[in-house]
XYZ file of C-alpha atoms in Angstrom:
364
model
C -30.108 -0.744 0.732
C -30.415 -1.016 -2.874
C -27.295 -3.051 -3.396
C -25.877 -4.050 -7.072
C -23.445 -5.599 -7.763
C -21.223 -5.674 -11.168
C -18.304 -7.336 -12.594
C -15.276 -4.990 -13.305
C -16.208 -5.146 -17.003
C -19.666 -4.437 -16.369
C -19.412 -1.048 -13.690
C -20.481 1.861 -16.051
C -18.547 4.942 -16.572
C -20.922 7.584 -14.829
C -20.354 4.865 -11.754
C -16.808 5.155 -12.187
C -16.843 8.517 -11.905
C -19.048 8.606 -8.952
C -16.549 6.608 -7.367
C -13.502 8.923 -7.900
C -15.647 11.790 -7.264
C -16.273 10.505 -3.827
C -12.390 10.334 -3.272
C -11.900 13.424 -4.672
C -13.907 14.807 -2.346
C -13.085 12.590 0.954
C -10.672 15.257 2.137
C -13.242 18.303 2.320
C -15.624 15.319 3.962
C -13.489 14.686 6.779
C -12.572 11.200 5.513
C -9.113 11.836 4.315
C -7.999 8.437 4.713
C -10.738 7.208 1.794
C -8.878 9.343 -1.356
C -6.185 6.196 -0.399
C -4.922 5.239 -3.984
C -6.049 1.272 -3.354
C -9.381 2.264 -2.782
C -9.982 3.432 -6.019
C -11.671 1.931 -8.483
C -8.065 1.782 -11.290
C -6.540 -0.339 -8.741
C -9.904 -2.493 -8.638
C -9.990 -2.630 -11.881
C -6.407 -3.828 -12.269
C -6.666 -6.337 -10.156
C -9.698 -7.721 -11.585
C -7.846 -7.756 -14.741
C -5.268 -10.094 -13.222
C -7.397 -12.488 -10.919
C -10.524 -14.240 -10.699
C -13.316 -13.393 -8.692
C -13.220 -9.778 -8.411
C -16.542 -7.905 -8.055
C -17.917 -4.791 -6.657
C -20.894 -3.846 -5.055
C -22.484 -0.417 -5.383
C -25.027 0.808 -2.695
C -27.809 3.227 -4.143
C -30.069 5.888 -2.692
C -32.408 7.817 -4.761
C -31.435 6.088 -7.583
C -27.856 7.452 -7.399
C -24.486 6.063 -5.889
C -23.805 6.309 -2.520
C -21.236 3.254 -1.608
C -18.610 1.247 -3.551
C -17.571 -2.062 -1.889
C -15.078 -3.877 -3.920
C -13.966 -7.488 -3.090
C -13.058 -10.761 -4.284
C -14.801 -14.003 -3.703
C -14.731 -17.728 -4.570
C -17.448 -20.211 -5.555
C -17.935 -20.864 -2.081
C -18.671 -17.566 -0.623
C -15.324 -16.697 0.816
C -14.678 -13.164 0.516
C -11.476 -11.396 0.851
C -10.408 -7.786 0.418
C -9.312 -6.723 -3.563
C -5.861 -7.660 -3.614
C -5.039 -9.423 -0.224
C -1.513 -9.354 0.501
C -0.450 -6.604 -1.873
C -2.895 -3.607 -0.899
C -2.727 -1.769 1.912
C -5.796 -0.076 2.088
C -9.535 -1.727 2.348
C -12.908 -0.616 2.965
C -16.009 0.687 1.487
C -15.797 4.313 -0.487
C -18.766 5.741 0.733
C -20.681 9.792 0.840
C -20.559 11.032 4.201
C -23.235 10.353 6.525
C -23.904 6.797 4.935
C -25.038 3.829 6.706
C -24.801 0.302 6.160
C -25.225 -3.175 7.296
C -22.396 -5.384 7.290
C -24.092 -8.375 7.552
C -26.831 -7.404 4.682
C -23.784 -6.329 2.156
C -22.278 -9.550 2.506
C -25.762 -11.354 2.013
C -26.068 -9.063 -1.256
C -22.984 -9.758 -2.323
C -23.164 -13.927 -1.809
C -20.676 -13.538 1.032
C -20.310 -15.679 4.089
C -17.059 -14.037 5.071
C -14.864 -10.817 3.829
C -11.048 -11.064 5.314
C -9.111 -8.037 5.285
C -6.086 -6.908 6.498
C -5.850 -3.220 6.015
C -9.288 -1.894 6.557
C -9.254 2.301 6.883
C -10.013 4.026 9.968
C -14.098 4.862 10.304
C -15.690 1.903 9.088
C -17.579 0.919 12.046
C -19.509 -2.183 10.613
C -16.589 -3.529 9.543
C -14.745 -3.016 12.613
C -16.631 -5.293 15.168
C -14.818 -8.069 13.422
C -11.581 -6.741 13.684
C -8.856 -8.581 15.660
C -6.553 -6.322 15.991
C -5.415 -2.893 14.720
C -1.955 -1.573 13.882
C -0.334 1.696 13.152
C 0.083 2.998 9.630
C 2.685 5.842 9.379
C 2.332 9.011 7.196
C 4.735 11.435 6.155
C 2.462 14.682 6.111
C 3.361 17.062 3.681
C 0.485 19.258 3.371
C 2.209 22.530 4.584
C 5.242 22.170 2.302
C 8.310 20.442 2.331
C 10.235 23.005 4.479
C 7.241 22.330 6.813
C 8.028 18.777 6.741
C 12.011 18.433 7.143
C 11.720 20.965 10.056
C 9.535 18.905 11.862
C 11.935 15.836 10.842
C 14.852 18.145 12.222
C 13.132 18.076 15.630
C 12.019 15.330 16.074
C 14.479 13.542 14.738
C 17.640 15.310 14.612
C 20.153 12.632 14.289
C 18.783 10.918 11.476
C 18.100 14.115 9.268
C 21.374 15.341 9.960
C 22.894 12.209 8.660
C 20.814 11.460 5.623
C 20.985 14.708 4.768
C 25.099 14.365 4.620
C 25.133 11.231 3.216
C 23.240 12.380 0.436
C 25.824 15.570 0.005
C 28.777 12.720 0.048
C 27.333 10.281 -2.449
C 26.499 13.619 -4.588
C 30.564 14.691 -4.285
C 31.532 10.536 -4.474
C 29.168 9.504 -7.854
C 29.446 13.300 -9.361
C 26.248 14.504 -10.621
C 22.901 13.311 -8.821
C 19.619 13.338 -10.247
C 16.075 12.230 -8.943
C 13.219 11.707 -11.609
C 9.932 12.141 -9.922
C 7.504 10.273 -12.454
C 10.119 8.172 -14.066
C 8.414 6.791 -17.475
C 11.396 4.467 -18.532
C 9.978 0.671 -18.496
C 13.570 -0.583 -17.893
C 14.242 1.179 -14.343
C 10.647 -0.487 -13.499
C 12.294 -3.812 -14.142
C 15.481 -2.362 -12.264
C 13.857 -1.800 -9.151
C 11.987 -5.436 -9.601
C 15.106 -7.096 -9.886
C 15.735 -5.282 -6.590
C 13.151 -5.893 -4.522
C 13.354 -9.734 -5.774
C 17.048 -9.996 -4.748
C 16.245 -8.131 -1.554
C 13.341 -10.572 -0.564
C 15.313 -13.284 -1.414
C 18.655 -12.027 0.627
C 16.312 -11.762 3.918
C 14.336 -14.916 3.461
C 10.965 -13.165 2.849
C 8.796 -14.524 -0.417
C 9.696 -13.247 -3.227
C 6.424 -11.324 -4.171
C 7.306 -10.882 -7.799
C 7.834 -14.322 -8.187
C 3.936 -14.268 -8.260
C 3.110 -13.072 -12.124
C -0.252 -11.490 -11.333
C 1.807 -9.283 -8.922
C 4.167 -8.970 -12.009
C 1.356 -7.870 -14.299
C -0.671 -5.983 -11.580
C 2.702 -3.774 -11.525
C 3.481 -3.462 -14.918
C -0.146 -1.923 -15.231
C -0.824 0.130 -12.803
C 2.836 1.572 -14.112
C 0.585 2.112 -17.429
C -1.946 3.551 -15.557
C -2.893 7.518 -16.011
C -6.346 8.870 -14.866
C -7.508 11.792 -13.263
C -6.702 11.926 -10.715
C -4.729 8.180 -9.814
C -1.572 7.271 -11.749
C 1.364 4.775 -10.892
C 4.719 6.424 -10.126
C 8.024 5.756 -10.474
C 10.617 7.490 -8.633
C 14.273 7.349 -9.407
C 17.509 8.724 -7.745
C 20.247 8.506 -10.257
C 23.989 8.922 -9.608
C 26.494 9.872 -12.247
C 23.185 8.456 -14.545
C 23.139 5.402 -13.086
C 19.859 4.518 -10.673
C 20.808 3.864 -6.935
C 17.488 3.718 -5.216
C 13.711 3.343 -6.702
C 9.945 3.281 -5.677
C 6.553 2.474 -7.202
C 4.190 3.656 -5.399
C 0.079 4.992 -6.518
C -0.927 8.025 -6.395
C -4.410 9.517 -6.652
C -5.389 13.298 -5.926
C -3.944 13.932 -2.312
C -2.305 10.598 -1.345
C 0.801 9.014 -2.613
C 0.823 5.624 -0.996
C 4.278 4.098 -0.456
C 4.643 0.286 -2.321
C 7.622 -1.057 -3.603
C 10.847 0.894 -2.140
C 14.875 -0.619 -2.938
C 17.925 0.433 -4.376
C 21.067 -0.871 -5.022
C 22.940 -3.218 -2.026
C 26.598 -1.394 -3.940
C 25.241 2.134 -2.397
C 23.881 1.115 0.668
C 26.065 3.081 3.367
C 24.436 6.265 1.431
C 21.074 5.042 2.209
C 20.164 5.843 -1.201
C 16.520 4.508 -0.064
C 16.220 7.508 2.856
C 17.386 9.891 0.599
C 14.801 8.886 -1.885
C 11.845 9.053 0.228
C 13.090 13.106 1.098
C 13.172 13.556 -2.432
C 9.849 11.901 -2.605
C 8.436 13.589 -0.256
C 9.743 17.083 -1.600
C 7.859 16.450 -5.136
C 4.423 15.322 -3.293
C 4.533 18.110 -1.633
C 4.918 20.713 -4.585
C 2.551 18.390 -6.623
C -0.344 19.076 -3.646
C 0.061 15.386 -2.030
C -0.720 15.738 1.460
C 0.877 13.115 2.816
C 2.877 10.064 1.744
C 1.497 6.653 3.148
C 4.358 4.202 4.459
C 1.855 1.501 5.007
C 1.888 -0.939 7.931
C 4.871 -2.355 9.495
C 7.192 -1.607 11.763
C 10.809 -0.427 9.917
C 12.767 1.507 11.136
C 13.109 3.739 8.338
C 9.050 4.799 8.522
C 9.636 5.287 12.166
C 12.271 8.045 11.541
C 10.292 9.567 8.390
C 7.028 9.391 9.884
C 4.694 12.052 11.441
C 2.005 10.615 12.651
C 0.719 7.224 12.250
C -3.019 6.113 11.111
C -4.572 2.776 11.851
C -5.311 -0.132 9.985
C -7.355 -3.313 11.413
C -7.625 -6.717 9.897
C -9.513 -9.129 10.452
C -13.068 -10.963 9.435
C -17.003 -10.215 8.812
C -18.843 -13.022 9.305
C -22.373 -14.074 8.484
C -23.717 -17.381 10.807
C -22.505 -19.691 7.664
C -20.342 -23.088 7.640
C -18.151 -21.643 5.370
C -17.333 -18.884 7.491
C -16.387 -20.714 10.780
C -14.166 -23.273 8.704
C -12.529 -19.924 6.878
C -12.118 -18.434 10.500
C -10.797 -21.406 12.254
C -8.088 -22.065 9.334
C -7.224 -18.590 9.211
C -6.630 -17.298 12.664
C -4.330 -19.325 14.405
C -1.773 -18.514 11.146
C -2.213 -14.751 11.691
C -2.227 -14.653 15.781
C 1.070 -16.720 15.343
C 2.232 -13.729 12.459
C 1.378 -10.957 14.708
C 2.990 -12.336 18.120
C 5.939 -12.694 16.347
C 6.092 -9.358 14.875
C 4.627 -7.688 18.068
C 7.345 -8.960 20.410
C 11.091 -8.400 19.344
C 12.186 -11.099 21.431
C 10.670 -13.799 19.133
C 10.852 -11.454 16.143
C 14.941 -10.540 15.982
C 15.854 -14.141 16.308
C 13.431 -15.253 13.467
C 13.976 -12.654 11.395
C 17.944 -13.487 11.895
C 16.799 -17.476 11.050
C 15.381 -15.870 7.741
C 18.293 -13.880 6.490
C 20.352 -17.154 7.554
C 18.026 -18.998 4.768
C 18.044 -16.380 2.361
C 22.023 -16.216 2.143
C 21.902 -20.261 1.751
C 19.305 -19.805 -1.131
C 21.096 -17.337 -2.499
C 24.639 -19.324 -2.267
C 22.822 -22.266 -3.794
């Protein structure tokens, strides 16, 4: 492979178009799951913009693109996936029918090791270093919204029934109700941060946006407007005021779930479910074909959900020292993570340990 690789400064704009144009096109491919708003090359660029070590490789044949591969890396050779811990969508953005080496990439790109934790369905080389894979739930709107909620209805009859009321009493309780699909308002972005702070903090999880590169990495992607990716904001209001938000990226076909909360005052509306409907109405007459929920298990994307992708994580390793001591520290922390979430009777009682903590912080 003719393998390059740039800075994000450096990747030139006939690349960058290359790169959305294989996304664009990923659908018609049968790759859906690569037009995923975190695999393109804004959110790469965002990131880069906001921490060190950010590069991305671009595989050539015949003198044209054929592969993008972003990552970040240290001095030392560790690589990790472009924003570890905040995306939830890795790979390689590739033209169908292309081949690669996973080993040779990393030697290219002065890798030892890559970690990721949300690598897409279909990338083979990656996935012999997986250890394990997990379900990713979608919302499919491709047929329409109607199409949608009467799926919802039957599979889940219960739930649509209810959010469906609840959203007809907080509409008669507040007064008027109104949902801005691509809210542009700066202060309801720092609304729903306040949110989603207070709400990590409240069940004992870290606060992400205590971090300020996720801070900024927000703020810009929120500033963000391409063709076809932008960042959106969604807002429910009541009576004006906003009960329930979301920031999620979009790019051609894919809105990809991020940041969901509302306000703890309005919670026995379930201003949140109500918000993704609303969501999910909007995709659907924008020509989104499905809304990514991302991996976890919530209750809330079990009862939207359609169908569920997979994501992997895991490491690819070249025979290096700095791989095996990157491995060895690594693994043990995320067998313990997964256990925990995989089996509720060690889950529930730590996740009722955290909640316990986040009150006391929060009382403190």
């Amino acid at each position: 492979m003719d393998i390059r690789v740039y800075r994000p400064g450096e990747l030139s704009a006939a690349d960058r178009a290359a790169w959305t144009a294989l996304q664009s096109k990923a659908h018609l491919n049968g790759s859906p799951e690569l037009a995923n708003p975190f695999l393109s090359p804004e959110f790469t660029l965002a990131v880069g913009r906001t921490r060190r070590g950010v590069r991305i490789a671009v595989a050539y044949e015949d003198g044209e693109p054929a592969a993008f591969f972003p990552f970040q890396r240290t001095t030392a050779g560790v690589g990790r996936a472009v924003g570890l811990g905040v995306s939830d969508c890795q790979g390689l953005v590739h033209r169908p029918g292309f081949a690669w080496d996973a080993h040779e990439l990393l030697r290219a790109c002065g890798l030892a090791v890559w970690e990721f934790d949300h690598l897409v369905e279909g990338q083979e080389p990656f996935e012999a270093g997986a250890s394990g894979t997990f379900p990713s739930p979608v919302m499919d709107v491709d047929q329409g919204y109607e199409v949608y909620l009467s799926r919802l209805r039957a599979q889940s009859p219960k739930f649509t029934r209810t959010t469906l009321a609840k959203e007809r009493k907080l509409g008669r309780d507040t007064g008027r109700m109104r949902y801005v699909h691509d809210e542009r308002d700066p202060a309801a972005l720092r609304t729903l941060m306040a949110w989603k702070s207070a709400q990590y903090r409240r069940t004992g999880r870290s606060d992400r946006f205590a971090h300020p590169w996720i801070n900024q990495l927000v703020h810009q992607l929120f500033h963000t407007r391409s063709e076809p990716f932008a960042g959106i904001l969604s807002v429910l209001y009541a009576d004006d005021r906003p009960v329930a938000a979301h920031f999620g990226l979009r790019t051609e076909r894919v809105l990809a779930c991020w940041f969901p909360a509302y306000d703890p005052e309005f919670s026995k509306y379930s201003p949140g479910l109500i918000l993704h409907l609303r969501m999910a109405e909007a995709a659907a007459a924008d020509g989104i074909a499905y809304l990514d929920l991302g991996r976890g298990q919530k209750e809330y994307k079990d009862s939207l959900k359609t169908r569920e992708l997979s994501v992997s994580e895991g490491w690819v390793t070249r025979r290096h020292p700095v791989a095996f001591g990157h491995r060895a520290r690594r693994a043990p922390v995320r067998a313990l993570r997964n256990a925990v979430l995989s089996r509720p009777e060690l889950f529930e009682p730590a996740d009722r340990i955290l909640k316990r903590m986040g009150k006391i912080r929060s009382r403190g």
